[in-house]
Coordinates of C-alpha atoms in Angstrom, one line a residue:
M1388 CA 17.1 31.4 -137.2
P1389 CA 20.6 30.2 -136.1
D1390 CA 21.6 27.2 -134.1
T1391 CA 24.3 28.3 -132.8
N1392 CA 25.7 31.9 -130.4
R1393 CA 23.2 34.3 -129.5
T1394 CA 20.9 36.3 -131.2
L1395 CA 18.8 39.0 -129.2
I1396 CA 14.8 40.1 -130.4
V1397 CA 14.1 44.3 -129.7
G1398 CA 11.1 45.5 -131.0
P1399 CA 8.2 47.2 -129.2
A1400 CA 5.3 45.7 -127.5
N1401 CA 3.0 43.4 -129.0
V1402 CA 5.3 42.9 -132.3
G1403 CA 6.2 38.9 -131.7
K1404 CA 8.7 39.4 -129.5
T1405 CA 8.0 36.4 -127.3
T1406 CA 6.4 33.9 -130.1
E1407 CA 9.7 34.8 -132.1
T1408 CA 11.5 33.1 -129.1
A1409 CA 8.9 30.4 -128.4
R1410 CA 9.1 29.4 -131.8
A1411 CA 12.9 29.2 -131.7
L1412 CA 12.3 26.9 -128.5
E1413 CA 10.0 24.6 -130.6
R1414 CA 13.0 24.3 -134.0
W1415 CA 15.1 23.6 -131.6
L1416 CA 13.5 21.1 -129.3
E1417 CA 12.6 19.6 -132.6
T1418 CA 15.7 19.0 -133.9
R1419 CA 17.5 19.2 -131.2
G1420 CA 16.2 17.4 -128.1
S1421 CA 15.5 18.8 -124.8
D1422 CA 18.1 17.8 -122.8
G1423 CA 20.6 21.0 -121.9
V1424 CA 17.0 22.8 -122.6
V1425 CA 16.8 25.7 -120.4
V1426 CA 13.7 28.3 -120.3
L1427 CA 14.3 32.1 -118.0
D1428 CA 11.0 33.9 -118.2
F1429 CA 10.9 37.2 -116.2
A1430 CA 7.5 39.1 -118.1
P1431 CA 6.0 40.6 -116.4
E1432 CA 2.0 41.0 -117.7
V1433 CA 1.0 44.4 -117.4
E1434 CA -2.4 45.2 -118.7
R1435 CA -2.4 49.1 -119.7
D1436 CA -4.8 51.4 -121.4
G1437 CA -6.5 48.0 -122.7
R1438 CA -3.8 45.9 -124.1
V1439 CA -1.7 43.1 -122.7
L1440 CA 2.2 44.1 -122.6
G1441 CA 4.3 42.0 -122.2
G1442 CA 3.8 38.3 -121.3
R1443 CA 5.3 35.2 -120.9
L1444 CA 6.5 32.3 -123.0
D1445 CA 3.3 29.9 -122.4
R1446 CA 1.3 32.2 -123.3
V1447 CA 2.4 31.2 -127.2
T1448 CA 3.8 27.4 -126.2
T1449 CA 4.0 24.9 -124.5
V1450 CA 6.7 24.5 -122.6
P1451 CA 7.4 20.6 -121.6
D1452 CA 8.2 19.5 -118.3
T1453 CA 11.5 18.4 -119.4
V1454 CA 12.6 21.6 -119.9
W1455 CA 14.4 23.4 -116.9
S1456 CA 12.4 26.3 -116.8
G1457 CA 12.2 29.5 -114.2
V1458 CA 9.5 31.5 -114.0
L1459 CA 9.7 34.8 -112.3
D1460 CA 6.3 36.6 -111.0
A1461 CA 8.1 39.7 -112.3
H1462 CA 6.6 43.4 -111.5
A1463 CA 7.0 45.7 -114.2
P1464 CA 7.4 48.6 -111.6
R1465 CA 6.7 51.2 -113.7
S1466 CA 3.5 50.5 -114.5
E1467 CA 3.4 49.7 -110.4
G1468 CA 5.7 52.0 -108.3
A1469 CA 4.2 55.3 -107.7
D1470 CA 7.2 57.4 -108.4
D1471 CA 10.9 56.8 -109.4
E1472 CA 12.0 55.6 -106.1
A1473 CA 9.0 53.0 -105.7
A1474 CA 10.1 51.5 -108.6
L1475 CA 13.8 51.0 -108.6
A1476 CA 13.1 49.4 -105.2
L1477 CA 10.6 46.7 -107.9
A1478 CA 12.9 46.4 -109.6
R1479 CA 15.9 46.1 -106.7
D1480 CA 13.3 42.4 -106.1
N1481 CA 12.8 41.7 -109.9
A1482 CA 16.9 41.8 -109.9
A1483 CA 17.4 40.2 -106.1
R1484 CA 14.1 36.7 -107.3
A1485 CA 16.2 36.7 -110.6
R1486 CA 19.2 35.9 -109.3
S1487 CA 18.1 32.9 -107.4
L1488 CA 17.2 31.5 -110.0
L1489 CA 19.9 31.9 -112.1
D1490 CA 21.1 29.8 -108.8
E1491 CA 18.9 27.4 -109.6
A1492 CA 19.2 26.8 -112.9
P1493 CA 20.8 23.9 -114.1
A1494 CA 24.9 24.7 -114.3
D1495 CA 26.5 24.3 -118.4
P1496 CA 22.6 24.6 -120.5
T1497 CA 23.5 23.4 -123.8
A1498 CA 20.7 26.1 -125.4
V1499 CA 18.8 29.0 -123.4
F1500 CA 15.5 31.2 -123.8
V1501 CA 15.3 34.3 -122.0
N1502 CA 11.9 36.5 -122.0
D1503 CA 12.0 40.1 -121.1
A1504 CA 16.0 39.5 -120.6
T1505 CA 16.4 43.5 -119.7
I1506 CA 13.7 43.2 -116.9
P1507 CA 16.1 41.4 -114.2
F1508 CA 18.3 44.7 -114.9
Q1509 CA 16.4 47.4 -114.5
A1510 CA 18.0 48.1 -111.1
D1511 CA 21.5 48.1 -112.5
G1512 CA 21.6 48.2 -116.2
A1513 CA 24.4 45.0 -115.4
I1514 CA 23.9 41.7 -117.5
E1515 CA 27.0 39.9 -116.2
P1516 CA 24.8 37.5 -114.1
L1517 CA 22.8 36.4 -117.4
R1518 CA 25.7 36.3 -119.9
R1519 CA 28.0 34.0 -117.5
Y1520 CA 24.7 31.9 -117.1
C1521 CA 25.2 31.8 -120.0
A1522 CA 28.4 31.5 -121.4
S1523 CA 28.9 27.8 -122.1
A1524 CA 25.4 27.3 -124.3
T1525 CA 26.0 26.3 -127.4
L1526 CA 23.2 28.8 -128.0
V1527 CA 21.1 32.3 -126.3
V1528 CA 17.8 33.3 -127.7
A1529 CA 17.1 36.2 -125.5
N1530 CA 14.3 38.6 -127.0
A1531 CA 14.0 42.8 -124.6
F1532 CA 11.1 45.0 -125.3
E1533 CA 12.8 48.2 -127.2
S1534 CA 10.5 51.4 -127.6
D1535 CA 10.2 55.1 -125.8
E1536 CA 6.6 54.5 -125.3
L1537 CA 7.3 53.6 -121.3
G1538 CA 9.6 56.6 -120.2
T1539 CA 13.1 57.5 -121.2
Q1540 CA 14.4 59.5 -117.9
N1541 CA 13.1 57.5 -115.4
P1542 CA 16.1 54.7 -113.7
V1543 CA 14.6 51.8 -114.3
S1544 CA 14.5 53.2 -118.3
Q1545 CA 17.7 54.6 -117.9
H1546 CA 18.9 51.0 -116.5
E1547 CA 17.2 49.7 -119.0
R1548 CA 18.6 50.9 -122.2
A1549 CA 21.2 50.5 -120.6
A1550 CA 20.9 46.6 -120.4
L1551 CA 19.6 46.5 -124.0
E1552 CA 22.8 47.9 -124.9
A1553 CA 25.2 45.3 -123.2
F1554 CA 22.9 42.8 -124.3
R1555 CA 23.4 44.7 -128.3
T1556 CA 27.2 44.1 -128.1
W1557 CA 27.3 40.8 -127.0
A1558 CA 25.0 39.5 -129.2
D1559 CA 25.8 37.8 -132.4
R1560 CA 22.9 38.8 -134.2
V1561 CA 19.8 41.6 -133.5
V1562 CA 16.6 41.0 -134.5
E1563 CA 14.5 44.0 -135.1
L1564 CA 10.8 43.5 -135.0
D1565 CA 8.1 47.2 -135.5
E1566 CA 5.7 45.9 -136.8
P1567 CA 3.1 43.0 -135.6
H1568 CA 2.8 39.5 -136.5
G1569 CA 2.7 36.2 -135.2
R1570 CA 0.5 34.6 -132.6
D1571 CA 0.8 37.5 -130.0

């Protein structure tokens, strides 16, 4: 993975997106140190059919105290919402709390690592707040869920797909994972 620009890692659940993001973080820290490093972890942890979908970066690596880390205690709208409107309400709550994390994050980051990047944008699909935050970073590595397994017709899934397409357009490089591997 390159040390500059914007990399997006996509794939279905449990194929190693978080692990690959953690490896990129570890490589950056080993070669460049923690100055200006920001971790934004938006991943909910949900169990479905006996398996955990998603997961935080700290499940696969240790994020040093010298790194600014913003962790969203995220809802999983499609799993937790009783209907489309309830799911959208949960997505809106995620979005509001993610905006607060972005407001608290250090200005002008050098490197930004984003776990489950589309979660804050499931309410409207507009990724501009994160794009704006990452504008000055030398490196951005983000991962995102990409699959039909959680539905396609509900509003949360439609907004997530719009956000994913915007991330794909914004990224300099897209890594598509489709086979389980790594430390997950």
